Amino acid sequence: PERFLVSELIREKILFFTQEEIPHSVAVVTDSMKKKGDTYIVNATIIVDRDSKKGIIIGKGGKMLKQIGIDSRRDIEELLGIRVMLELFVKVEKDWRDSMYLLKEYGYKDID
């Protein structure tokens, strides 16, 4: 599904720009994708398990989050073939990887 691909494109950029600072303890959930005219408005939440990781993803003055957003938006536009307005939010959810409920909520449905 497009929502999953959008989430994975954003996650890929997070891992690329943060390299080893943010290991694989980050999830991205595409909250909404609405087509408005010739543009998709995409809202996505980046989920981390610690405040320190939230700070790394946002970066000084929001610089890192902005770069993640710019590069993600370009890839999403290429995927969808349409202009995209991307809004990213960062949320701390402690121990989300240990919660079956949250894993399913974040799109890891095949986990039992």
PDB file of C-alpha atoms in Angstrom:
ATOM      1  CA  PRO A   1       0.000   0.000   0.000  1.00  0.00           C
ATOM      2  CA  GLU A   2       1.075   3.579  -0.633  1.00  0.00           C
ATOM      3  CA  ARG A   3       0.950   4.511   3.060  1.00  0.00           C
ATOM      4  CA  PHE A   4       3.439   1.778   3.929  1.00  0.00           C
ATOM      5  CA  LEU A   5       5.785   2.825   1.115  1.00  0.00           C
ATOM      6  CA  VAL A   6       5.604   6.456   2.200  1.00  0.00           C
ATOM      7  CA  SER A   7       6.463   5.458   5.784  1.00  0.00           C
ATOM      8  CA  GLU A   8       9.395   3.368   4.611  1.00  0.00           C
ATOM      9  CA  LEU A   9      10.761   6.169   2.418  1.00  0.00           C
ATOM     10  CA  ILE A  10      10.741   8.515   5.407  1.00  0.00           C
ATOM     11  CA  ARG A  11      12.318   5.863   7.647  1.00  0.00           C
ATOM     12  CA  GLU A  12      15.034   5.284   5.042  1.00  0.00           C
ATOM     13  CA  LYS A  13      15.936   8.990   5.108  1.00  0.00           C
ATOM     14  CA  ILE A  14      16.042   8.993   8.910  1.00  0.00           C
ATOM     15  CA  LEU A  15      18.479   6.091   8.923  1.00  0.00           C
ATOM     16  CA  PHE A  16      20.539   7.664   6.139  1.00  0.00           C
ATOM     17  CA  PHE A  17      20.913  11.084   7.776  1.00  0.00           C
ATOM     18  CA  THR A  18      21.317   9.928  11.365  1.00  0.00           C
ATOM     19  CA  GLN A  19      23.476   6.937  10.433  1.00  0.00           C
ATOM     20  CA  GLU A  20      24.519   5.157  13.625  1.00  0.00           C
ATOM     21  CA  GLU A  21      22.977   7.705  16.011  1.00  0.00           C
ATOM     22  CA  ILE A  22      19.489   6.263  15.535  1.00  0.00           C
ATOM     23  CA  PRO A  23      19.595   2.501  15.273  1.00  0.00           C
ATOM     24  CA  HIS A  24      16.586   0.617  14.063  1.00  0.00           C
ATOM     25  CA  SER A  25      14.485   1.754  17.022  1.00  0.00           C
ATOM     26  CA  VAL A  26      12.501   4.194  14.931  1.00  0.00           C
ATOM     27  CA  ALA A  27       9.114   3.708  13.327  1.00  0.00           C
ATOM     28  CA  VAL A  28       7.209   5.934  10.947  1.00  0.00           C
ATOM     29  CA  VAL A  29       3.425   5.959  10.709  1.00  0.00           C
ATOM     30  CA  THR A  30       1.677   7.705   7.842  1.00  0.00           C
ATOM     31  CA  ASP A  31      -1.249   9.252   9.692  1.00  0.00           C
ATOM     32  CA  SER A  32      -3.055  10.635   6.654  1.00  0.00           C
ATOM     33  CA  MET A  33      -2.784  11.067   2.905  1.00  0.00           C
ATOM     34  CA  LYS A  34      -5.334  13.400   1.376  1.00  0.00           C
ATOM     35  CA  LYS A  35      -5.454  14.500  -2.211  1.00  0.00           C
ATOM     36  CA  LYS A  36      -6.266  18.171  -2.582  1.00  0.00           C
ATOM     37  CA  GLY A  37      -6.309  19.302  -6.201  1.00  0.00           C
ATOM     38  CA  ASP A  38      -2.991  18.358  -7.760  1.00  0.00           C
ATOM     39  CA  THR A  39      -1.259  17.823  -4.396  1.00  0.00           C
ATOM     40  CA  TYR A  40      -1.135  15.089  -1.771  1.00  0.00           C
ATOM     41  CA  ILE A  41      -1.065  16.325   1.806  1.00  0.00           C
ATOM     42  CA  VAL A  42       0.798  13.732   3.851  1.00  0.00           C
ATOM     43  CA  ASN A  43       1.036  13.751   7.648  1.00  0.00           C
ATOM     44  CA  ALA A  44       3.448  11.299   9.234  1.00  0.00           C
ATOM     45  CA  THR A  45       4.659  10.650  12.761  1.00  0.00           C
ATOM     46  CA  ILE A  46       8.174   9.500  13.554  1.00  0.00           C
ATOM     47  CA  ILE A  47       8.181   7.365  16.691  1.00  0.00           C
ATOM     48  CA  VAL A  48      11.263   6.931  18.863  1.00  0.00           C
ATOM     49  CA  ASP A  49      11.740   5.353  22.259  1.00  0.00           C
ATOM     50  CA  ARG A  50      13.770   8.098  23.987  1.00  0.00           C
ATOM     51  CA  ASP A  51      13.779  11.870  24.304  1.00  0.00           C
ATOM     52  CA  SER A  52      17.438  11.927  23.284  1.00  0.00           C
ATOM     53  CA  LYS A  53      16.582  10.276  19.962  1.00  0.00           C
ATOM     54  CA  LYS A  54      13.812  12.795  19.400  1.00  0.00           C
ATOM     55  CA  GLY A  55      16.404  15.543  19.803  1.00  0.00           C
ATOM     56  CA  ILE A  56      18.720  13.886  17.297  1.00  0.00           C
ATOM     57  CA  ILE A  57      15.965  13.557  14.704  1.00  0.00           C
ATOM     58  CA  ILE A  58      14.808  17.161  15.149  1.00  0.00           C
ATOM     59  CA  GLY A  59      18.369  18.457  15.213  1.00  0.00           C
ATOM     60  CA  LYS A  60      19.591  21.904  16.146  1.00  0.00           C
ATOM     61  CA  GLY A  61      16.924  24.410  15.196  1.00  0.00           C
ATOM     62  CA  GLY A  62      14.949  21.682  13.411  1.00  0.00           C
ATOM     63  CA  LYS A  63      17.643  21.341  10.752  1.00  0.00           C
ATOM     64  CA  MET A  64      17.776  17.532  10.702  1.00  0.00           C
ATOM     65  CA  LEU A  65      13.989  17.125  10.556  1.00  0.00           C
ATOM     66  CA  LYS A  66      13.843  19.642   7.733  1.00  0.00           C
ATOM     67  CA  GLN A  67      16.465  17.733   5.723  1.00  0.00           C
ATOM     68  CA  ILE A  68      14.673  14.428   6.331  1.00  0.00           C
ATOM     69  CA  GLY A  69      11.439  16.068   5.177  1.00  0.00           C
ATOM     70  CA  ILE A  70      12.909  17.609   2.025  1.00  0.00           C
ATOM     71  CA  ASP A  71      14.529  14.395   0.818  1.00  0.00           C
ATOM     72  CA  SER A  72      11.542  12.252   1.801  1.00  0.00           C
ATOM     73  CA  ARG A  73       9.153  14.568  -0.019  1.00  0.00           C
ATOM     74  CA  ARG A  74      11.190  14.308  -3.216  1.00  0.00           C
ATOM     75  CA  ASP A  75      11.124  10.511  -3.105  1.00  0.00           C
ATOM     76  CA  ILE A  76       7.408  10.428  -2.291  1.00  0.00           C
ATOM     77  CA  GLU A  77       6.662  12.769  -5.200  1.00  0.00           C
ATOM     78  CA  GLU A  78       8.614  10.461  -7.496  1.00  0.00           C
ATOM     79  CA  LEU A  79       6.726   7.432  -6.169  1.00  0.00           C
ATOM     80  CA  LEU A  80       3.263   8.984  -6.445  1.00  0.00           C
ATOM     81  CA  GLY A  81       3.890  11.084  -9.536  1.00  0.00           C
ATOM     82  CA  ILE A  82       2.236  14.100  -7.917  1.00  0.00           C
ATOM     83  CA  ARG A  83       3.249  17.135  -5.856  1.00  0.00           C
ATOM     84  CA  VAL A  84       3.422  16.407  -2.110  1.00  0.00           C
ATOM     85  CA  MET A  85       3.145  18.578   0.979  1.00  0.00           C
ATOM     86  CA  LEU A  86       4.756  16.597   3.804  1.00  0.00           C
ATOM     87  CA  GLU A  87       4.289  17.341   7.492  1.00  0.00           C
ATOM     88  CA  LEU A  88       6.426  15.384   9.938  1.00  0.00           C
ATOM     89  CA  PHE A  89       5.931  15.061  13.678  1.00  0.00           C
ATOM     90  CA  VAL A  90       8.212  13.344  16.202  1.00  0.00           C
ATOM     91  CA  LYS A  91       6.765  11.437  19.155  1.00  0.00           C
ATOM     92  CA  VAL A  92       8.428   9.601  22.028  1.00  0.00           C
ATOM     93  CA  GLU A  93       6.774   6.292  22.903  1.00  0.00           C
ATOM     94  CA  LYS A  94       8.888   4.519  25.508  1.00  0.00           C
ATOM     95  CA  ASP A  95       9.332   0.773  24.955  1.00  0.00           C
ATOM     96  CA  TRP A  96       7.119   0.759  21.853  1.00  0.00           C
ATOM     97  CA  ARG A  97       9.055  -2.208  20.465  1.00  0.00           C
ATOM     98  CA  ASP A  98       8.033  -4.302  23.499  1.00  0.00           C
ATOM     99  CA  SER A  99       4.307  -3.647  23.113  1.00  0.00           C
ATOM    100  CA  MET A 100       2.378  -5.997  20.835  1.00  0.00           C
ATOM    101  CA  TYR A 101      -0.440  -3.473  20.701  1.00  0.00           C
ATOM    102  CA  LEU A 102       1.832  -0.628  19.559  1.00  0.00           C
ATOM    103  CA  LEU A 103       3.674  -2.839  17.081  1.00  0.00           C
ATOM    104  CA  LYS A 104       0.364  -3.651  15.432  1.00  0.00           C
ATOM    105  CA  GLU A 105      -0.738   0.001  15.597  1.00  0.00           C
ATOM    106  CA  TYR A 106       2.452   1.035  13.792  1.00  0.00           C
ATOM    107  CA  GLY A 107       1.908  -1.408  10.961  1.00  0.00           C
ATOM    108  CA  TYR A 108       3.756  -4.514  12.072  1.00  0.00           C
ATOM    109  CA  LYS A 109       0.563  -6.595  11.770  1.00  0.00           C
ATOM    110  CA  ASP A 110       2.157  -9.984  11.170  1.00  0.00           C
ATOM    111  CA  ILE A 111       3.677 -10.048  14.635  1.00  0.00           C
ATOM    112  CA  ASP A 112       1.973 -12.433  17.069  1.00  0.00           C
TER     113      ASP A 112
END
